[in-house]
Coordinates of C-alpha atoms in Angstrom, one line a residue:
X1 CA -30.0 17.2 16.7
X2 CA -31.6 19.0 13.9
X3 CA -33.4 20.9 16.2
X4 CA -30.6 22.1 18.2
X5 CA -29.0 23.1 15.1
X6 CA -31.6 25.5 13.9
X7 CA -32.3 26.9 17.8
X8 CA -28.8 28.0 18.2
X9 CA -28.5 29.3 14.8
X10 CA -26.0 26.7 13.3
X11 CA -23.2 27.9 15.5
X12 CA -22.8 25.6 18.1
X13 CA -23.8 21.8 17.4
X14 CA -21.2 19.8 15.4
X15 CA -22.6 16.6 14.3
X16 CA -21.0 15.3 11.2
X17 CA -24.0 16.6 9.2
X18 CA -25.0 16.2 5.9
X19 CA -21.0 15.0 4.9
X20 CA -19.5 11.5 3.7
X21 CA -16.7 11.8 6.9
X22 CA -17.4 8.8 8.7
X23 CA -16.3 9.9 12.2
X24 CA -15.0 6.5 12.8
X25 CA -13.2 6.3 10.5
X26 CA -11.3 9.6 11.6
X27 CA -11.0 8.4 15.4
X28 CA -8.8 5.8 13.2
X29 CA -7.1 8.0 10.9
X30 CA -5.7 9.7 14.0
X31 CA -4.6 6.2 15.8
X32 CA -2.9 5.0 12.9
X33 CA -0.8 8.2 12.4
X34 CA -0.1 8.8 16.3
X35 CA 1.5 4.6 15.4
X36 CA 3.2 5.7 12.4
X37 CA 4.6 9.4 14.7
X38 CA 5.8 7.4 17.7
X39 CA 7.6 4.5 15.9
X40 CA 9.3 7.1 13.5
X41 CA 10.3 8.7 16.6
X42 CA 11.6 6.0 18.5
X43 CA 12.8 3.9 16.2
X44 CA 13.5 6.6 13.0
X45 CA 11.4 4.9 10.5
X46 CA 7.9 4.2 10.3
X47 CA 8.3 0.7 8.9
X48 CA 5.9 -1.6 10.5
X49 CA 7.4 -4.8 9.1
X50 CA 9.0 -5.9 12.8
X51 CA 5.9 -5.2 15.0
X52 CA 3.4 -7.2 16.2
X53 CA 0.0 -5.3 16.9
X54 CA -3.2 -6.5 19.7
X55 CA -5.7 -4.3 18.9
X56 CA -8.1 -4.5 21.8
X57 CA -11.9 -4.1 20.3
X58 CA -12.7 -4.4 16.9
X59 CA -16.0 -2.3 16.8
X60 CA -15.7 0.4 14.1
X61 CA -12.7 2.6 15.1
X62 CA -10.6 -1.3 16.3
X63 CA -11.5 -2.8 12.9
X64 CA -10.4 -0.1 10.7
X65 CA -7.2 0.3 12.6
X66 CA -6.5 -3.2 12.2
X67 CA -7.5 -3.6 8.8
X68 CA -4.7 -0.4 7.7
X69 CA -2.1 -2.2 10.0
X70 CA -1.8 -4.7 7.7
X71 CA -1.9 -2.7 5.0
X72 CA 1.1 -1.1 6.4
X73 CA 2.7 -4.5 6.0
X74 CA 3.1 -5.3 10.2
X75 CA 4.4 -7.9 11.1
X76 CA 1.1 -9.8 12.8
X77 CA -1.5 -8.1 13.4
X78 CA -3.7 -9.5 16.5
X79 CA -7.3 -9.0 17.2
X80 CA -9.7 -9.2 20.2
X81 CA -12.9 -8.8 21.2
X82 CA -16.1 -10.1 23.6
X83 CA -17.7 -10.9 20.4
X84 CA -15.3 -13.1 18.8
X85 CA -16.6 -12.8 15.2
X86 CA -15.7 -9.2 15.1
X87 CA -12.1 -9.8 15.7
X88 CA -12.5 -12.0 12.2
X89 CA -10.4 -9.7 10.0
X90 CA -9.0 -10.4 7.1
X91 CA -5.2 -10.7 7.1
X92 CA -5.6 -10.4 11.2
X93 CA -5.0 -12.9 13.9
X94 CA -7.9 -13.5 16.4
X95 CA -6.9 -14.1 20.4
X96 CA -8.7 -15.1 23.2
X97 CA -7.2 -13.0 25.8
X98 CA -5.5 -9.9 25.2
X99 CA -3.7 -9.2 28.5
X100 CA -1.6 -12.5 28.5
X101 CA -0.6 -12.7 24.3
X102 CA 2.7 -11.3 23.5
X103 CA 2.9 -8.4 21.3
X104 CA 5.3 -5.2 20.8
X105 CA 2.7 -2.8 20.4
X106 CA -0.9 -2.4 22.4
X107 CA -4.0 -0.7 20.4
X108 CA -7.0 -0.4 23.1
X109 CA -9.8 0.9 20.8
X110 CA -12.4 -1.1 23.5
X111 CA -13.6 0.0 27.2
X112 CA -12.1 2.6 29.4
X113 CA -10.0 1.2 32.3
X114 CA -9.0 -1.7 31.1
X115 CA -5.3 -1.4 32.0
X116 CA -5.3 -2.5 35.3
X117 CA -2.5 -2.3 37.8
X118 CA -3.0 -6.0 37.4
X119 CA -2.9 -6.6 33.7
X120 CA 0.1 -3.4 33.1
X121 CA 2.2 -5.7 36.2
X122 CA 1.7 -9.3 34.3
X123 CA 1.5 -8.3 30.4
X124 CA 4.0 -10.7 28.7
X125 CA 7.1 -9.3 28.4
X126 CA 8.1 -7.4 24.7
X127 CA 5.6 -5.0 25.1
X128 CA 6.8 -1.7 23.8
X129 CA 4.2 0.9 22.7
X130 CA 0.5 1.8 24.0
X131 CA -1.0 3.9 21.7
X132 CA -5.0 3.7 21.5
X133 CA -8.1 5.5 20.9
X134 CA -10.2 4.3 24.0
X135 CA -10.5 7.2 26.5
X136 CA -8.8 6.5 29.8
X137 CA -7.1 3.0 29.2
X138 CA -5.8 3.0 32.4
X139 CA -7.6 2.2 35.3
X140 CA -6.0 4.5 37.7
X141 CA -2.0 6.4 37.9
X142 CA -0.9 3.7 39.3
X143 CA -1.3 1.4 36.6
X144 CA 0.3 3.9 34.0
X145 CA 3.2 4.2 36.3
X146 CA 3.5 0.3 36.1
X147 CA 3.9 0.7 31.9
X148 CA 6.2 4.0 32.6
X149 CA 8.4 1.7 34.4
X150 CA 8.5 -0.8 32.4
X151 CA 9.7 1.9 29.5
X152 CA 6.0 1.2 27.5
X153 CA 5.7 4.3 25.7
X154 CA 2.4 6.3 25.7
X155 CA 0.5 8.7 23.2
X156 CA -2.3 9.9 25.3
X157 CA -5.4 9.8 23.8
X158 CA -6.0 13.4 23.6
X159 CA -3.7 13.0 20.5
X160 CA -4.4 9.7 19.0
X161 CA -8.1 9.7 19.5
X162 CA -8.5 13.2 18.1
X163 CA -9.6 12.0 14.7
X164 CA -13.4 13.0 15.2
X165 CA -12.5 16.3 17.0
X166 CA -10.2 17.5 14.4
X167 CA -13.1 16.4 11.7
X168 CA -14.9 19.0 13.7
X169 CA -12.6 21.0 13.5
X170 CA -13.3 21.5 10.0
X171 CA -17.1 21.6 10.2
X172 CA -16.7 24.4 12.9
X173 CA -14.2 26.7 10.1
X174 CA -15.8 25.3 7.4
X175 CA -19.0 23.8 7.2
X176 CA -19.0 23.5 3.2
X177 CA -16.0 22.3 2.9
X178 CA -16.5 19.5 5.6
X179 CA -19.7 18.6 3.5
X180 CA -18.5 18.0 0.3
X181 CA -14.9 17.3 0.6
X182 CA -13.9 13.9 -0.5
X183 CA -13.7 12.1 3.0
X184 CA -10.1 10.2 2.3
X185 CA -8.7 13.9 2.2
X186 CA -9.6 14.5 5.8
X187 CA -8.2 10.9 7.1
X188 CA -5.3 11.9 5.3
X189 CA -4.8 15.2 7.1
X190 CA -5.7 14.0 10.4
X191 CA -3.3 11.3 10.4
X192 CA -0.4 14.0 9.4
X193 CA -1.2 16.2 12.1
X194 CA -1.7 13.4 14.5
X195 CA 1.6 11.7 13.4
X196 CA 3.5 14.5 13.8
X197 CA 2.0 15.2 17.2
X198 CA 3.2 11.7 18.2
X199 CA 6.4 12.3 17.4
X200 CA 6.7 15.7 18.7
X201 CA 5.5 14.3 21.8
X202 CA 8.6 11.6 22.1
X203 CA 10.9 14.0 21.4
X204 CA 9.9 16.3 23.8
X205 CA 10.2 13.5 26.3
X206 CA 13.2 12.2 25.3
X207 CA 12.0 9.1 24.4
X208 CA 11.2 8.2 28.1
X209 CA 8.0 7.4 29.1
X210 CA 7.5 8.9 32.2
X211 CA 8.0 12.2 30.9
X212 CA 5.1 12.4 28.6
X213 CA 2.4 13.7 31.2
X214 CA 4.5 16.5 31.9
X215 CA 5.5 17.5 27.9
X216 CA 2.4 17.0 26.5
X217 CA 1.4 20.7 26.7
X218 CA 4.6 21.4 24.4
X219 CA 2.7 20.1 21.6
X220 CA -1.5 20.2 22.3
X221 CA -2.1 23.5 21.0
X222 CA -4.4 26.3 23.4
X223 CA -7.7 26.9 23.2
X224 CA -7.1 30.2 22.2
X225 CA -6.8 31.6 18.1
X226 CA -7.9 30.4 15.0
X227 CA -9.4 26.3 14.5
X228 CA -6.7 23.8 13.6
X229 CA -9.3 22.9 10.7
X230 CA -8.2 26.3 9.4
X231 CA -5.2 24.4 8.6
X232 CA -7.4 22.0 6.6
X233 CA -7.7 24.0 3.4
X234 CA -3.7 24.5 3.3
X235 CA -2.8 21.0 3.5
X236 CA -5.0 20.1 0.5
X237 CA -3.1 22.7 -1.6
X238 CA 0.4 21.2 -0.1
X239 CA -0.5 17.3 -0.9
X240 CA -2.0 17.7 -4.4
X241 CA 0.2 16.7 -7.2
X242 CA -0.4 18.2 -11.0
X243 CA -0.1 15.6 -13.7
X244 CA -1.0 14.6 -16.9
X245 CA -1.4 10.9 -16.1
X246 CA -2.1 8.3 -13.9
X247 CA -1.0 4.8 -13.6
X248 CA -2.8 2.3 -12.1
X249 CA -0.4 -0.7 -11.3
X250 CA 3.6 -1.3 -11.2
X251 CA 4.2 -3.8 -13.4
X252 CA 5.9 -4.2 -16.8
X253 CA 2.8 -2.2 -18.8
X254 CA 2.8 0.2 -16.2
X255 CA 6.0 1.2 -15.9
X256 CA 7.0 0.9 -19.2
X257 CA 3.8 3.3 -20.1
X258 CA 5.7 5.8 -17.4
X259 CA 8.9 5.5 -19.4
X260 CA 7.4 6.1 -22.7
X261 CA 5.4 9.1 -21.6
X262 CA 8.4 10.3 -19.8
X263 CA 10.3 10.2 -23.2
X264 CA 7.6 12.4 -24.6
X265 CA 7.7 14.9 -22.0
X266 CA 4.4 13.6 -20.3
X267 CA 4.3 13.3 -16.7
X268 CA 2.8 10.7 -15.0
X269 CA 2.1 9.7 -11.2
X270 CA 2.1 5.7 -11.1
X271 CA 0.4 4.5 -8.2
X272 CA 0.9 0.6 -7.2
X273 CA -0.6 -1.1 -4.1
X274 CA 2.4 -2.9 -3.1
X275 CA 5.0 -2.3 -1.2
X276 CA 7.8 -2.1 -4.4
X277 CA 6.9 -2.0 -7.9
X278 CA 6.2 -5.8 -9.2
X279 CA 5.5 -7.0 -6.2
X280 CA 5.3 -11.0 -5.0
X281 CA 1.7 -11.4 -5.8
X282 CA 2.4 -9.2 -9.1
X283 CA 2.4 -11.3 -12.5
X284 CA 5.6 -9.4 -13.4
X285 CA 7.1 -10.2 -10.6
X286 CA 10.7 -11.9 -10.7
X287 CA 12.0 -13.8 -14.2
X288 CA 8.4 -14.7 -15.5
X289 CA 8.2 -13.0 -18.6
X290 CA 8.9 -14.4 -22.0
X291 CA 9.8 -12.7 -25.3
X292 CA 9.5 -13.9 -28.6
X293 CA 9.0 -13.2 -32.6
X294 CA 7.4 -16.9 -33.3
X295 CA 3.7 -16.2 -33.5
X296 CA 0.7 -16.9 -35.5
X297 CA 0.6 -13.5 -36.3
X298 CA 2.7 -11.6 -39.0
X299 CA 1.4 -8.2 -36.8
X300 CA 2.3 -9.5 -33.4
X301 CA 5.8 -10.4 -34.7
X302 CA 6.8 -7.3 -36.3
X303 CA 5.5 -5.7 -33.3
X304 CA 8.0 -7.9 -31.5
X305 CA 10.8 -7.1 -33.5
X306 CA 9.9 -3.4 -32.4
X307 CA 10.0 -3.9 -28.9
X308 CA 13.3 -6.0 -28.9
X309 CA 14.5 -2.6 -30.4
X310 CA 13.5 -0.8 -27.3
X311 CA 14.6 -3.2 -25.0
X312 CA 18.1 -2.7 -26.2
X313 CA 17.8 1.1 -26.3
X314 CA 16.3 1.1 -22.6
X315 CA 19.7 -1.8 -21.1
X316 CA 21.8 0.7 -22.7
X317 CA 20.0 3.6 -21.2
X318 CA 19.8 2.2 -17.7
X319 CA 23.3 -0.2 -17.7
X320 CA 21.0 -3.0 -16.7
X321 CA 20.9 -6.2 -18.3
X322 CA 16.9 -7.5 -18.8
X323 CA 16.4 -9.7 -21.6
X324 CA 18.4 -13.1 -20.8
X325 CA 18.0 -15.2 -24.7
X326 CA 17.9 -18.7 -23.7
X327 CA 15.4 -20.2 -27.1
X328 CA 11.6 -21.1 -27.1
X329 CA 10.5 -24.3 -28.6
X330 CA 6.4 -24.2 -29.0
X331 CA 5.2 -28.2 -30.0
X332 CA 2.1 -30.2 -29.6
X333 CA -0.5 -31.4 -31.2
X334 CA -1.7 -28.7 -33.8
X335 CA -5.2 -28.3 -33.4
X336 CA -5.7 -25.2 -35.0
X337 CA -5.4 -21.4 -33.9
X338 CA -6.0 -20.5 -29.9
X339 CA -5.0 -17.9 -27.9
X340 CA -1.5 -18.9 -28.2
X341 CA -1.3 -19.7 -32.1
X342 CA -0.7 -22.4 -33.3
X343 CA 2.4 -24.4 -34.5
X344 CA 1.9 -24.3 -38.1
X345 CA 0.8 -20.5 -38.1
X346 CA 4.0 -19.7 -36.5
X347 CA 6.2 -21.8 -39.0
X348 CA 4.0 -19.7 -41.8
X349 CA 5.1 -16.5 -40.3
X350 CA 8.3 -17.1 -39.7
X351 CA 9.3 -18.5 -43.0
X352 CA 7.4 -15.5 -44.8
X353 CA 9.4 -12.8 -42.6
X354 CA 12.7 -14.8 -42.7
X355 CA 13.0 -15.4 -39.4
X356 CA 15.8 -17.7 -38.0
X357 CA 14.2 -21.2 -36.9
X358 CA 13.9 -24.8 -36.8
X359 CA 10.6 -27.0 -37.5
X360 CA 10.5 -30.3 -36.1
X361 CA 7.5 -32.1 -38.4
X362 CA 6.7 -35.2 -36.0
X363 CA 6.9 -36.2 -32.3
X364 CA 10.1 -38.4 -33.3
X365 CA 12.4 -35.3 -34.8
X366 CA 11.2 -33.5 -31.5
X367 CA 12.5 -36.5 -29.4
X368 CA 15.7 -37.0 -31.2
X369 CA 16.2 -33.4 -31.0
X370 CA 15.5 -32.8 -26.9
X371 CA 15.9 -36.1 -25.5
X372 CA 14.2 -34.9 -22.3
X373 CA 10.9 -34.6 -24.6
X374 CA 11.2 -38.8 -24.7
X375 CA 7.5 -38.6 -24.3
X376 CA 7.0 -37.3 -28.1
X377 CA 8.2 -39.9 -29.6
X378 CA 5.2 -41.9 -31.7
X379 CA 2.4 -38.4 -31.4
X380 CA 1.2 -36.3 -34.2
X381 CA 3.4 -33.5 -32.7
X382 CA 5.3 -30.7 -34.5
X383 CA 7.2 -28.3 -33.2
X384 CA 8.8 -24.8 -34.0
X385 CA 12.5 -23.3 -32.4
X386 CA 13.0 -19.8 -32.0
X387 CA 16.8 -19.5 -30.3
X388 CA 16.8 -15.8 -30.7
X389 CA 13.5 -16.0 -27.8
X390 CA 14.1 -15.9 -24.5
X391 CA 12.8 -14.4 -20.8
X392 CA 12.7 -10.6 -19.2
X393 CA 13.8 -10.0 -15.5
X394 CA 11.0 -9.1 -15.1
X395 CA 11.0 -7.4 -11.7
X396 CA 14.2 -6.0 -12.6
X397 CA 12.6 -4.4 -15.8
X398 CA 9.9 -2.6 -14.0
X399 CA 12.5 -0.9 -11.9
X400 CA 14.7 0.2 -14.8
X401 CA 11.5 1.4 -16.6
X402 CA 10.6 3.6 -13.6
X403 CA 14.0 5.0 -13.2
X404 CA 14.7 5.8 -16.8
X405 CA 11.2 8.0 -16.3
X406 CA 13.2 9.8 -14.2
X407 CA 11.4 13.2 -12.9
X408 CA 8.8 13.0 -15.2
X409 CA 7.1 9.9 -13.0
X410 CA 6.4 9.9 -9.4
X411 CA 6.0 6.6 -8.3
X412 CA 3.6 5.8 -5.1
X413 CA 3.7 2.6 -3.3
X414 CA 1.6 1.3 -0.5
X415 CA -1.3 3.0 -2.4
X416 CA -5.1 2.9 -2.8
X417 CA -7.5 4.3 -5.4
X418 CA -10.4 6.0 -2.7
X419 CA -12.1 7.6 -5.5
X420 CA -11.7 8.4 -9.0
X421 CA -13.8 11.5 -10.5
X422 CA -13.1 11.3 -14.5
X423 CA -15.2 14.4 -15.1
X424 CA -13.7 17.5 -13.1
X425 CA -12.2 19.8 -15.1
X426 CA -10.1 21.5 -12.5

């Protein structure tokens, strides 16, 4: 290959050289935005949530595909392939036989002429999308006519596996650029133009399927004019965002570092990988946070009594109620100071700050106290009570936070840290 490079003078031979773009991973890029084009098109959102996927070979281009489908949040996500170990994906669910398991959406990314007239007659019912990047699915026009008829709509692949002929795209307009550009860049583009193709391409057939063939040269551009990698540089400009800070997580320290910055006139762009800020697996997610001034530390308590201030200025702000006082009562065995305090160093602090409280000096004044803590009675327990403590809505909280930033924070969901250079000065 090198050597066809250098005989024709570097104009002619694309090969991905000498650049991070994994031409797979493009194929993919452009798969998963023709998905994200048609649905939006049909269906005016590009929330995955209701659809189940078979992705049909899970060699490179299948398993990356299936891998972003469920970050996407799908519904299920199916996988198939001869070699049954590569359709082990994480988050995925491997089948035996593609052609007779249910799904709403079809992903070939395997062999060429698969679709039989056969396999498009008796493919279980529910099937509502084909949208691939193996060449030629269908085995002949008859067996595209079936899925036509059957209203299965169709992104040819001349759109959704473009990925690695809109990478070259680039390379031809632009060779340095396509060799030091960070790769995620050009995924990201390819999937926009291939998206928007996909959509185009419904629209243009009013959403029927048997009218794609005929509309697809409405949006496939000529062969004539300027490289659609010269659109490359452009989109970079258009999808860059100017901050002064990022944010790596949604939850309460995130967001509530967005809405302090915010009130400083510092912007910020918080970036969290779930789908909504505190999200299920998050640990600030729902009512799980506690607040309190009884600790071992006279610092940690003023500090407290600091942050309770805020609280109330950011409920009034927002007109949401997030701190729900309901007491705290820390007892046991006092062993000495661990990462929680200890009971006597939080009796210490209180008393010396005058804080409100109650000590309970044995296992028996705890039992009298809270019957339900029976199981006291007779241990060398002591106990302190802090009424004034209570629990954050947590979830709740991080949501207020992020609105009360206002302008000042963009917040992205569904997001993924590709690369991080700390050193540019651009």
């Amino acid at each position: 290959m090198d050597h066809l490079v250098e005989a024709t003078g570097e104009k002619f031979v694309l090969a991905g050289r000498n650049s991070r773009v994994d031409t797979n991973v493009a194929t993919a890029s452009s798969v998963i935005g023709s998905v994200l084009g048609v649905v939006e098109a049909m269906e005016g959102t590009r929330d995955l949530s209701s659809l189940t996927f078979t992705v049909q070979g899970c060699g490179k281009v299948g398993s990356t595909v299936a891998k972003e489908l469920v970050r996407l949040g799908a519904k299920k996500v199916q996988t198939c392939d001869l070699f049954a170990a590569a359709a082990e994906i994480q988050g995925c669910d491997r089948i035996d036989d593609w052609t007779s398991t249910p799904c709403d959406f079809l992903v070939p990314c395997a062999n060429s002429l698969a679709i039989t007239e056969e396999v498009a007659t008796n493919f279980p019912e529910g099937i509502r999308y084909c949208v691939g990047a193996t060449n030629s699915p269908f085995a002949n026009d008859k067996a595209k006519e079936i899925f036509d008829k059957r209203g299965i709509m169709h992104i040819p692949e001349s759109i959704s596996s473009a990925g690695a002929i809109l990478a070259d795209s680039v390379e031809w307009y632009d060779i340095d650029l396509y060799q030091t550009v960070e790769p995620s860049l050009l995924y990201g583009w390819i999937r926009d133009i291939s998206a928007a193709k996909a959509s185009d391409l419904a629209d243009h057939a009013e959403q029927k399927p048997h009218k794609v063939d005929s509309r697809l040269r409405n949006v496939v551009p000529s062969r004539e004019g300027v490289p659609v990698g010269s659109d490359f540089p452009d989109w970079i400009d258009d999808n860059t965002i100017h901050t002064d800070t990022v944010i790596v997580g949604g939850g309460l320290a995130g967001t509530a570092t967005a809405f302090s910055l915010s009130q400083k006139g510092v912007t910020s762009v918080l970036l969290e990988k779930g789908s909504s800020l505190a999200p299920p697996t998050a640990s600030s997610n729902g009512d799980s946070r506690m607040y309190r001034k009884m600790y071992s530390s006279e610092f940690f308590s003023k500090m407290q009594a600091k942050a309770l201030d805020r609280w109330e200025e950011l409920e009034k702000l927002t007109g949401e109620k997030l701190l729900q006082e309901n007491g705290l009562l820390f007892y046991g065995e006092d062993t000495g100071e661990t990462v929680e305090g200890s009971v006597e160093g939080a009796r210490q602090v209180m008393e010396k700050l005058n804080l409100p409280h109650r000590y309970y000096a044995t296992g028996d004044e705890i039992a009298d106290a809270y019957p339900v803590l029976e199981g006291c009675r007779g241990k060398p327990y002591s106990g302190v009570c802090e009424d004034t403590a209570g629990h954050i809505r947590a979830s709740k909280a991080c949501n207020a936070m992020a609105k009360a930033a206002g302008e000042n924070c963009q917040v992205k969901l569904n997001s993924k840290i590709i690369a991080l250079d700390a050193n540019r000065d651009d």
